[in-house]
mmCIF file with all atom_site columns, C-alpha atoms in Angstrom:
data_model
loop_
_atom_site.group_PDB
_atom_site.id
_atom_site.type_symbol
_atom_site.label_atom_id
_atom_site.label_alt_id
_atom_site.label_comp_id
_atom_site.label_asym_id
_atom_site.label_entity_id
_atom_site.label_seq_id
_atom_site.pdbx_PDB_ins_code
_atom_site.Cartn_x
_atom_site.Cartn_y
_atom_site.Cartn_z
_atom_site.occupancy
_atom_site.B_iso_or_equiv
_atom_site.pdbx_formal_charge
_atom_site.auth_seq_id
_atom_site.auth_comp_id
_atom_site.auth_asym_id
_atom_site.auth_atom_id
_atom_site.pdbx_PDB_model_num
ATOM 1   C CA . TYR A 1 1   ? 37.339 110.909 263.646 1.00 62.00 ? 1492 TYR A CA 1
ATOM 2   C CA . GLU A 1 2   ? 40.511 108.808 263.752 1.00 66.00 ? 1493 GLU A CA 1
ATOM 3   C CA . GLU A 1 3   ? 41.690 106.162 266.219 1.00 73.00 ? 1494 GLU A CA 1
ATOM 4   C CA . ASP A 1 4   ? 44.768 107.117 268.269 1.00 73.00 ? 1495 ASP A CA 1
ATOM 5   C CA . ASP A 1 5   ? 46.824 104.203 266.909 1.00 70.00 ? 1496 ASP A CA 1
ATOM 6   C CA . ASP A 1 6   ? 45.958 105.107 263.316 1.00 72.00 ? 1497 ASP A CA 1
ATOM 7   C CA . TYR A 1 7   ? 46.818 108.767 263.926 1.00 69.00 ? 1498 TYR A CA 1
ATOM 8   C CA . ARG A 1 8   ? 50.125 107.829 265.568 1.00 64.00 ? 1499 ARG A CA 1
ATOM 9   C CA . GLU A 1 9   ? 51.055 105.485 262.694 1.00 66.00 ? 1500 GLU A CA 1
ATOM 10  C CA . ARG A 1 10  ? 50.217 108.162 260.113 1.00 65.00 ? 1501 ARG A CA 1
ATOM 11  C CA . LEU A 1 11  ? 52.434 110.716 261.902 1.00 60.00 ? 1502 LEU A CA 1
ATOM 12  C CA . LEU A 1 12  ? 55.311 108.258 262.256 1.00 56.00 ? 1503 LEU A CA 1
ATOM 13  C CA . SER A 1 13  ? 55.137 107.252 258.595 1.00 57.00 ? 1504 SER A CA 1
ATOM 14  C CA . PHE A 1 14  ? 55.301 110.935 257.599 1.00 53.00 ? 1505 PHE A CA 1
ATOM 15  C CA . ILE A 1 15  ? 58.355 111.493 259.833 1.00 46.00 ? 1506 ILE A CA 1
ATOM 16  C CA . ARG A 1 16  ? 60.050 108.309 258.573 1.00 41.00 ? 1507 ARG A CA 1
ATOM 17  C CA . LYS A 1 17  ? 59.834 109.459 254.954 1.00 49.00 ? 1508 LYS A CA 1
ATOM 18  C CA . ASP A 1 18  ? 62.865 111.651 255.656 1.00 51.00 ? 1509 ASP A CA 1
ATOM 19  C CA . ASP A 1 19  ? 62.001 113.510 252.472 1.00 73.00 ? 1510 ASP A CA 1
ATOM 20  C CA . PHE A 1 20  ? 62.668 117.089 253.558 1.00 71.00 ? 1511 PHE A CA 1
ATOM 21  C CA . GLY A 1 21  ? 66.296 117.978 252.901 1.00 74.00 ? 1512 GLY A CA 1
ATOM 22  C CA . SER A 1 22  ? 67.079 114.858 250.843 1.00 75.00 ? 1513 SER A CA 1
ATOM 23  C CA . ILE A 1 23  ? 68.652 114.969 247.373 1.00 79.00 ? 1514 ILE A CA 1
ATOM 24  C CA . GLY A 1 24  ? 65.336 113.866 245.858 1.00 81.00 ? 1515 GLY A CA 1
ATOM 25  C CA . TYR A 1 25  ? 63.497 116.629 247.707 1.00 83.00 ? 1516 TYR A CA 1
ATOM 26  C CA . TYR A 1 26  ? 65.889 119.294 246.440 1.00 86.00 ? 1517 TYR A CA 1
ATOM 27  C CA . MET A 1 27  ? 65.841 118.023 242.855 1.00 89.00 ? 1518 MET A CA 1
ATOM 28  C CA . ASP A 1 28  ? 62.037 117.991 242.967 1.00 89.00 ? 1519 ASP A CA 1
ATOM 29  C CA . LEU A 1 29  ? 62.113 121.567 244.321 1.00 91.00 ? 1520 LEU A CA 1
ATOM 30  C CA . ALA A 1 30  ? 64.202 122.686 241.333 1.00 94.00 ? 1521 ALA A CA 1
ATOM 31  C CA . ASN A 1 31  ? 62.222 120.660 238.792 1.00 93.00 ? 1522 ASN A CA 1
ATOM 32  C CA . LYS A 1 32  ? 58.935 122.294 239.868 1.00 94.00 ? 1523 LYS A CA 1
ATOM 33  C CA . VAL A 1 33  ? 60.116 125.715 238.663 1.00 96.00 ? 1524 VAL A CA 1
ATOM 34  C CA . ASP A 1 34  ? 58.590 126.750 235.328 1.00 96.00 ? 1525 ASP A CA 1
ATOM 35  C CA . GLY A 1 35  ? 61.094 126.404 232.505 1.00 95.00 ? 1526 GLY A CA 1
ATOM 36  C CA . VAL A 1 36  ? 63.170 123.655 234.146 1.00 95.00 ? 1527 VAL A CA 1
ATOM 37  C CA . HIS A 1 37  ? 63.589 120.445 232.144 1.00 94.00 ? 1528 HIS A CA 1
ATOM 38  C CA . ASP A 1 38  ? 65.717 118.641 234.754 1.00 94.00 ? 1529 ASP A CA 1
ATOM 39  C CA . SER A 1 39  ? 68.305 119.320 237.434 1.00 95.00 ? 1530 SER A CA 1
ATOM 40  C CA . LEU A 1 40  ? 71.286 117.736 239.130 1.00 94.00 ? 1531 LEU A CA 1
ATOM 41  C CA . LEU A 1 41  ? 72.768 118.340 242.584 1.00 90.00 ? 1532 LEU A CA 1
ATOM 42  C CA . VAL A 1 42  ? 76.551 118.236 242.775 1.00 90.00 ? 1533 VAL A CA 1
ATOM 43  C CA . ASP A 1 43  ? 78.557 118.236 246.018 1.00 82.00 ? 1534 ASP A CA 1
ATOM 44  C CA . GLU A 1 44  ? 80.812 121.247 246.401 1.00 80.00 ? 1535 GLU A CA 1
ATOM 45  C CA . ALA A 1 45  ? 81.926 121.152 250.054 1.00 75.00 ? 1536 ALA A CA 1
ATOM 46  C CA . GLY A 1 46  ? 80.242 120.049 253.272 1.00 73.00 ? 1537 GLY A CA 1
ATOM 47  C CA . TYR A 1 47  ? 76.587 121.004 253.129 1.00 75.00 ? 1538 TYR A CA 1
ATOM 48  C CA . THR A 1 48  ? 77.052 123.154 250.018 1.00 82.00 ? 1539 THR A CA 1
ATOM 49  C CA . LYS A 1 49  ? 75.651 121.847 246.763 1.00 87.00 ? 1540 LYS A CA 1
ATOM 50  C CA . LYS A 1 50  ? 75.695 123.173 243.226 1.00 93.00 ? 1541 LYS A CA 1
ATOM 51  C CA . VAL A 1 51  ? 72.331 122.887 241.483 1.00 95.00 ? 1542 VAL A CA 1
ATOM 52  C CA . LEU A 1 52  ? 72.727 122.413 237.739 1.00 96.00 ? 1543 LEU A CA 1
ATOM 53  C CA . VAL A 1 53  ? 69.574 123.458 235.899 1.00 97.00 ? 1544 VAL A CA 1
ATOM 54  C CA . ASN A 1 54  ? 68.874 122.257 232.368 1.00 96.00 ? 1545 ASN A CA 1
ATOM 55  C CA . GLY A 1 55  ? 66.109 124.466 231.021 1.00 94.00 ? 1546 GLY A CA 1
ATOM 56  C CA . ASP A 1 56  ? 63.393 123.754 228.503 1.00 91.00 ? 1547 ASP A CA 1
ATOM 57  C CA . VAL A 1 57  ? 65.246 126.396 226.463 1.00 90.00 ? 1548 VAL A CA 1
ATOM 58  C CA . LYS A 1 58  ? 68.970 125.830 226.023 1.00 91.00 ? 1549 LYS A CA 1
ATOM 59  C CA . PRO A 1 59  ? 71.088 127.373 227.348 1.00 93.00 ? 1550 PRO A CA 1
ATOM 60  C CA . THR A 1 60  ? 69.016 127.835 230.497 1.00 95.00 ? 1551 THR A CA 1
ATOM 61  C CA . PRO A 1 61  ? 67.692 131.423 230.643 1.00 96.00 ? 1552 PRO A CA 1
ATOM 62  C CA . ASP A 1 62  ? 68.905 133.629 233.510 1.00 97.00 ? 1553 ASP A CA 1
ATOM 63  C CA . THR A 1 63  ? 65.284 134.151 234.608 1.00 97.00 ? 1554 THR A CA 1
ATOM 64  C CA . VAL A 1 64  ? 64.881 130.396 235.181 1.00 97.00 ? 1555 VAL A CA 1
ATOM 65  C CA . LEU A 1 65  ? 68.193 130.211 237.094 1.00 97.00 ? 1556 LEU A CA 1
ATOM 66  C CA . ALA A 1 66  ? 67.066 133.140 239.259 1.00 97.00 ? 1557 ALA A CA 1
ATOM 67  C CA . ALA A 1 67  ? 63.713 131.454 239.992 1.00 97.00 ? 1558 ALA A CA 1
ATOM 68  C CA . VAL A 1 68  ? 65.492 128.259 241.069 1.00 97.00 ? 1559 VAL A CA 1
ATOM 69  C CA . LEU A 1 69  ? 67.925 130.235 243.233 1.00 96.00 ? 1560 LEU A CA 1
ATOM 70  C CA . GLU A 1 70  ? 64.957 131.917 244.883 1.00 95.00 ? 1561 GLU A CA 1
ATOM 71  C CA . GLN A 1 71  ? 63.569 128.471 245.811 1.00 94.00 ? 1562 GLN A CA 1
ATOM 72  C CA . PHE A 1 72  ? 66.939 127.519 247.312 1.00 92.00 ? 1563 PHE A CA 1
ATOM 73  C CA . THR A 1 73  ? 67.322 130.694 249.363 1.00 90.00 ? 1564 THR A CA 1
ATOM 74  C CA . ASP A 1 74  ? 63.838 130.516 250.891 1.00 90.00 ? 1565 ASP A CA 1
ATOM 75  C CA . THR A 1 75  ? 64.492 129.304 254.441 1.00 85.00 ? 1566 THR A CA 1
ATOM 76  C CA . ASN A 1 76  ? 61.182 127.420 254.447 1.00 85.00 ? 1567 ASN A CA 1
ATOM 77  C CA . ASN A 1 77  ? 62.498 125.171 251.671 1.00 84.00 ? 1568 ASN A CA 1
ATOM 78  C CA . ILE A 1 78  ? 65.917 124.207 253.016 1.00 83.00 ? 1569 ILE A CA 1
ATOM 79  C CA . VAL A 1 79  ? 67.454 122.525 256.019 1.00 81.00 ? 1570 VAL A CA 1
ATOM 80  C CA . ILE A 1 80  ? 69.547 124.821 258.230 1.00 78.00 ? 1571 ILE A CA 1
ATOM 81  C CA . ASN A 1 81  ? 73.223 124.902 257.129 1.00 81.00 ? 1572 ASN A CA 1
ATOM 82  C CA . HIS A 1 82  ? 72.405 123.664 253.614 1.00 85.00 ? 1573 HIS A CA 1
ATOM 83  C CA . THR A 1 83  ? 73.585 126.198 251.034 1.00 88.00 ? 1574 THR A CA 1
ATOM 84  C CA . PHE A 1 84  ? 73.300 126.162 247.265 1.00 92.00 ? 1575 PHE A CA 1
ATOM 85  C CA . THR A 1 85  ? 74.683 127.736 244.138 1.00 93.00 ? 1576 THR A CA 1
ATOM 86  C CA . VAL A 1 86  ? 72.682 127.551 240.915 1.00 95.00 ? 1577 VAL A CA 1
ATOM 87  C CA . ASP A 1 87  ? 74.148 127.328 237.432 1.00 96.00 ? 1578 ASP A CA 1
ATOM 88  C CA . SER A 1 88  ? 73.560 125.862 233.977 1.00 96.00 ? 1579 SER A CA 1
ATOM 89  C CA . PRO A 1 89  ? 75.255 122.613 233.006 1.00 97.00 ? 1580 PRO A CA 1
ATOM 90  C CA . ASP A 1 90  ? 77.910 122.765 230.318 1.00 96.00 ? 1581 ASP A CA 1
ATOM 91  C CA . TYR A 1 91  ? 76.291 122.473 226.905 1.00 96.00 ? 1582 TYR A CA 1
ATOM 92  C CA . VAL A 1 92  ? 78.026 120.328 224.296 1.00 96.00 ? 1583 VAL A CA 1
ATOM 93  C CA . ILE A 1 93  ? 77.077 121.477 220.815 1.00 96.00 ? 1584 ILE A CA 1
ATOM 94  C CA . ALA A 1 94  ? 76.155 118.710 218.361 1.00 96.00 ? 1585 ALA A CA 1
ATOM 95  C CA . THR A 1 95  ? 76.879 119.852 214.806 1.00 97.00 ? 1586 THR A CA 1
ATOM 96  C CA . LEU A 1 96  ? 75.415 117.321 212.401 1.00 97.00 ? 1587 LEU A CA 1
ATOM 97  C CA . THR A 1 97  ? 75.243 116.556 208.703 1.00 97.00 ? 1588 THR A CA 1
ATOM 98  C CA . VAL A 1 98  ? 72.203 114.425 207.917 1.00 97.00 ? 1589 VAL A CA 1
ATOM 99  C CA . ASN A 1 99  ? 72.197 112.435 204.663 1.00 97.00 ? 1590 ASN A CA 1
ATOM 100 C CA . LEU A 1 100 ? 68.729 111.084 203.942 1.00 96.00 ? 1591 LEU A CA 1
ATOM 101 C CA . THR A 1 101 ? 67.408 108.778 201.267 1.00 95.00 ? 1592 THR A CA 1
ATOM 102 C CA . VAL A 1 102 ? 63.735 109.665 200.859 1.00 95.00 ? 1593 VAL A CA 1
ATOM 103 C CA . SER A 1 103 ? 60.827 108.475 198.718 1.00 94.00 ? 1594 SER A CA 1
ATOM 104 C CA . VAL A 1 104 ? 59.945 112.110 197.880 1.00 93.00 ? 1595 VAL A CA 1
ATOM 105 C CA . GLU A 1 105 ? 61.785 115.273 198.885 1.00 93.00 ? 1596 GLU A CA 1
ATOM 106 C CA . LEU A 1 106 ? 60.737 116.356 202.374 1.00 94.00 ? 1597 LEU A CA 1
ATOM 107 C CA . ASP A 1 107 ? 60.280 119.817 203.843 1.00 93.00 ? 1598 ASP A CA 1
ATOM 108 C CA . GLU A 1 108 ? 63.496 120.578 205.769 1.00 94.00 ? 1599 GLU A CA 1
ATOM 109 C CA . ASP A 1 109 ? 61.466 122.303 208.510 1.00 92.00 ? 1600 ASP A CA 1
ATOM 110 C CA . LEU A 1 110 ? 59.815 118.953 209.263 1.00 91.00 ? 1601 LEU A CA 1
ATOM 111 C CA . ILE A 1 111 ? 63.194 117.256 209.644 1.00 93.00 ? 1602 ILE A CA 1
ATOM 112 C CA . LEU A 1 112 ? 64.680 120.067 211.769 1.00 93.00 ? 1603 LEU A CA 1
ATOM 113 C CA . ASP A 1 113 ? 61.558 120.188 213.931 1.00 92.00 ? 1604 ASP A CA 1
ATOM 114 C CA . ALA A 1 114 ? 61.763 116.454 214.689 1.00 92.00 ? 1605 ALA A CA 1
ATOM 115 C CA . LEU A 1 115 ? 65.466 116.718 215.571 1.00 93.00 ? 1606 LEU A CA 1
ATOM 116 C CA . THR A 1 116 ? 65.015 119.868 217.690 1.00 92.00 ? 1607 THR A CA 1
ATOM 117 C CA . THR A 1 117 ? 62.099 118.289 219.545 1.00 92.00 ? 1608 THR A CA 1
ATOM 118 C CA . PHE A 1 118 ? 64.189 115.184 220.219 1.00 94.00 ? 1609 PHE A CA 1
ATOM 119 C CA . PHE A 1 119 ? 66.961 117.283 221.781 1.00 94.00 ? 1610 PHE A CA 1
ATOM 120 C CA . ASN A 1 120 ? 64.764 119.776 223.691 1.00 91.00 ? 1611 ASN A CA 1
ATOM 121 C CA . GLY A 1 121 ? 61.642 117.766 224.444 1.00 88.00 ? 1612 GLY A CA 1
ATOM 122 C CA . GLY A 1 122 ? 57.978 118.449 223.857 1.00 81.00 ? 1613 GLY A CA 1
ATOM 123 C CA . SER A 1 123 ? 55.753 117.954 220.868 1.00 75.00 ? 1614 SER A CA 1
ATOM 124 C CA . GLY A 1 124 ? 57.024 119.121 217.513 1.00 66.00 ? 1615 GLY A CA 1
ATOM 125 C CA . SER A 1 125 ? 54.944 121.733 215.709 1.00 66.00 ? 1616 SER A CA 1
ATOM 126 C CA . GLU A 1 126 ? 55.737 120.190 212.321 1.00 61.00 ? 1617 GLU A CA 1
ATOM 127 C CA . SER A 1 127 ? 56.416 116.523 213.085 1.00 57.00 ? 1618 SER A CA 1
ATOM 128 C CA . MET A 1 128 ? 53.745 116.004 215.782 1.00 66.00 ? 1619 MET A CA 1
ATOM 129 C CA . VAL A 1 129 ? 56.056 113.487 217.494 1.00 74.00 ? 1620 VAL A CA 1
ATOM 130 C CA . GLU A 1 130 ? 56.599 113.865 221.243 1.00 83.00 ? 1621 GLU A CA 1
ATOM 131 C CA . TYR A 1 131 ? 59.959 113.397 222.981 1.00 89.00 ? 1622 TYR A CA 1
ATOM 132 C CA . ASP A 1 132 ? 61.167 113.821 226.568 1.00 90.00 ? 1623 ASP A CA 1
ATOM 133 C CA . GLY A 1 133 ? 64.239 115.823 225.569 1.00 92.00 ? 1624 GLY A CA 1
ATOM 134 C CA . LEU A 1 134 ? 67.807 115.131 226.644 1.00 95.00 ? 1625 LEU A CA 1
ATOM 135 C CA . TRP A 1 135 ? 68.734 115.148 230.326 1.00 95.00 ? 1626 TRP A CA 1
ATOM 136 C CA . ILE A 1 136 ? 71.893 116.211 232.107 1.00 96.00 ? 1627 ILE A CA 1
ATOM 137 C CA . GLY A 1 137 ? 74.507 113.518 231.503 1.00 95.00 ? 1628 GLY A CA 1
ATOM 138 C CA . GLU A 1 138 ? 72.478 111.716 228.797 1.00 95.00 ? 1629 GLU A CA 1
ATOM 139 C CA . SER A 1 139 ? 74.457 110.474 225.806 1.00 95.00 ? 1630 SER A CA 1
ATOM 140 C CA . VAL A 1 140 ? 72.702 109.517 222.568 1.00 95.00 ? 1631 VAL A CA 1
ATOM 141 C CA . SER A 1 141 ? 73.339 106.272 220.710 1.00 95.00 ? 1632 SER A CA 1
ATOM 142 C CA . LYS A 1 142 ? 73.261 105.968 216.933 1.00 95.00 ? 1633 LYS A CA 1
ATOM 143 C CA . SER A 1 143 ? 70.103 103.846 217.012 1.00 94.00 ? 1634 SER A CA 1
ATOM 144 C CA . LYS A 1 144 ? 68.238 106.329 219.230 1.00 94.00 ? 1635 LYS A CA 1
ATOM 145 C CA . LEU A 1 145 ? 69.225 109.231 216.977 1.00 95.00 ? 1636 LEU A CA 1
ATOM 146 C CA . TYR A 1 146 ? 68.366 107.372 213.760 1.00 95.00 ? 1637 TYR A CA 1
ATOM 147 C CA . GLU A 1 147 ? 64.970 106.429 215.156 1.00 93.00 ? 1638 GLU A CA 1
ATOM 148 C CA . VAL A 1 148 ? 64.047 110.134 215.052 1.00 94.00 ? 1639 VAL A CA 1
ATOM 149 C CA . PHE A 1 149 ? 64.466 110.174 211.275 1.00 94.00 ? 1640 PHE A CA 1
ATOM 150 C CA . PHE A 1 150 ? 62.736 106.850 210.643 1.00 93.00 ? 1641 PHE A CA 1
ATOM 151 C CA . MET A 1 151 ? 59.650 108.232 212.436 1.00 90.00 ? 1642 MET A CA 1
ATOM 152 C CA . ILE A 1 152 ? 59.264 110.691 209.542 1.00 91.00 ? 1643 ILE A CA 1
ATOM 153 C CA . ASP A 1 153 ? 57.123 109.395 206.668 1.00 91.00 ? 1644 ASP A CA 1
ATOM 154 C CA . GLY A 1 154 ? 59.151 109.097 203.492 1.00 93.00 ? 1645 GLY A CA 1
ATOM 155 C CA . VAL A 1 155 ? 62.574 108.450 205.045 1.00 94.00 ? 1646 VAL A CA 1
ATOM 156 C CA . GLU A 1 156 ? 64.068 105.261 203.615 1.00 95.00 ? 1647 GLU A CA 1
ATOM 157 C CA . ASP A 1 157 ? 67.657 105.461 204.854 1.00 96.00 ? 1648 ASP A CA 1
ATOM 158 C CA . VAL A 1 158 ? 69.772 107.774 206.997 1.00 96.00 ? 1649 VAL A CA 1
ATOM 159 C CA . GLU A 1 159 ? 73.395 108.560 207.750 1.00 96.00 ? 1650 GLU A CA 1
ATOM 160 C CA . VAL A 1 160 ? 74.360 111.168 210.348 1.00 97.00 ? 1651 VAL A CA 1
ATOM 161 C CA . ILE A 1 161 ? 77.868 112.624 210.355 1.00 96.00 ? 1652 ILE A CA 1
ATOM 162 C CA . ASP A 1 162 ? 79.238 114.169 213.556 1.00 95.00 ? 1653 ASP A CA 1
ATOM 163 C CA . GLY A 1 163 ? 80.679 117.574 212.657 1.00 92.00 ? 1654 GLY A CA 1
ATOM 164 C CA . SER A 1 164 ? 83.321 117.357 215.381 1.00 90.00 ? 1655 SER A CA 1
ATOM 165 C CA . THR A 1 165 ? 84.836 114.129 214.022 1.00 92.00 ? 1656 THR A CA 1
ATOM 166 C CA . GLY A 1 166 ? 83.724 113.995 210.384 1.00 93.00 ? 1657 GLY A CA 1
ATOM 167 C CA . GLU A 1 167 ? 82.699 110.376 211.042 1.00 95.00 ? 1658 GLU A CA 1
ATOM 168 C CA . GLU A 1 168 ? 79.318 108.685 211.134 1.00 95.00 ? 1659 GLU A CA 1
ATOM 169 C CA . VAL A 1 169 ? 77.732 109.038 214.564 1.00 95.00 ? 1660 VAL A CA 1
ATOM 170 C CA . THR A 1 170 ? 78.156 106.023 216.811 1.00 94.00 ? 1661 THR A CA 1
ATOM 171 C CA . THR A 1 171 ? 77.412 107.862 220.061 1.00 94.00 ? 1662 THR A CA 1
ATOM 172 C CA . LEU A 1 172 ? 77.062 111.528 220.940 1.00 95.00 ? 1663 LEU A CA 1
ATOM 173 C CA . SER A 1 173 ? 78.673 111.415 224.379 1.00 94.00 ? 1664 SER A CA 1
ATOM 174 C CA . VAL A 1 174 ? 78.589 113.830 227.307 1.00 96.00 ? 1665 VAL A CA 1
ATOM 175 C CA . GLU A 1 175 ? 79.997 113.813 230.837 1.00 96.00 ? 1666 GLU A CA 1
ATOM 176 C CA . ASP A 1 176 ? 77.831 113.680 233.978 1.00 94.00 ? 1667 ASP A CA 1
ATOM 177 C CA . GLU A 1 177 ? 77.439 117.473 234.235 1.00 95.00 ? 1668 GLU A CA 1
ATOM 178 C CA . GLU A 1 178 ? 76.928 118.179 230.518 1.00 97.00 ? 1669 GLU A CA 1
ATOM 179 C CA . VAL A 1 179 ? 73.931 118.336 228.173 1.00 97.00 ? 1670 VAL A CA 1
ATOM 180 C CA . LEU A 1 180 ? 73.814 117.897 224.404 1.00 96.00 ? 1671 LEU A CA 1
ATOM 181 C CA . LYS A 1 181 ? 72.548 120.973 222.568 1.00 95.00 ? 1672 LYS A CA 1
ATOM 182 C CA . LEU A 1 182 ? 71.666 120.892 218.900 1.00 95.00 ? 1673 LEU A CA 1
ATOM 183 C CA . GLY A 1 183 ? 73.928 123.123 216.835 1.00 95.00 ? 1674 GLY A CA 1
ATOM 184 C CA . THR A 1 184 ? 74.099 123.580 213.074 1.00 96.00 ? 1675 THR A CA 1
ATOM 185 C CA . VAL A 1 185 ? 72.359 120.884 211.040 1.00 96.00 ? 1676 VAL A CA 1
ATOM 186 C CA . THR A 1 186 ? 73.020 120.372 207.338 1.00 96.00 ? 1677 THR A CA 1
ATOM 187 C CA . ILE A 1 187 ? 70.442 118.238 205.550 1.00 96.00 ? 1678 ILE A CA 1
ATOM 188 C CA . ASN A 1 188 ? 71.105 116.459 202.254 1.00 96.00 ? 1679 ASN A CA 1
ATOM 189 C CA . GLN A 1 189 ? 68.286 114.539 200.580 1.00 96.00 ? 1680 GLN A CA 1
ATOM 190 C CA . THR A 1 190 ? 68.511 111.948 197.826 1.00 95.00 ? 1681 THR A CA 1
ATOM 191 C CA . THR A 1 191 ? 65.377 110.511 196.275 1.00 92.00 ? 1682 THR A CA 1
ATOM 192 C CA . GLY A 1 192 ? 65.397 106.708 196.364 1.00 74.00 ? 1683 GLY A CA 1
ATOM 193 C CA . SER A 1 193 ? 64.710 104.556 193.341 1.00 62.00 ? 1684 SER A CA 1
#
């Protein structure tokens, strides 16, 4: 049993949400697909939008892109006249040389696992540290990157060289429609005194 005024207010509040067909609604629709880390809607023309899908696996697998496209072609999920294309963002490869000062030599798999988990998200199988992973348009500062290494027991000091510049990392930058993807990593360890 519900009073008429309460029922009317509940209906009006649902209508006022204006959720269906909004950018947030569509991003949520894409993000609910298995294998999607995050998404971004980009205006193309009129009511046409490009859906960029950053997968849990990088680059985004075709099966994940197809599943998202299926969501955006189901007429129950979209407002009439809204059309979508689905694609991966551009991946910017981060090639790094990591120079570590350590108390004892560390297993390289532990170091690579922590770095891979930081870029992709999840819980590392070796490092047991959990990260959200990098999002579309997210740049990485030196301090955020170095924090990954200082979370590993035995690391005393770190220097990370950006392979594209040959200089120490200050920021790994990307544009709004790009995602950082971990490329080749060279690890050098020196035992501290």
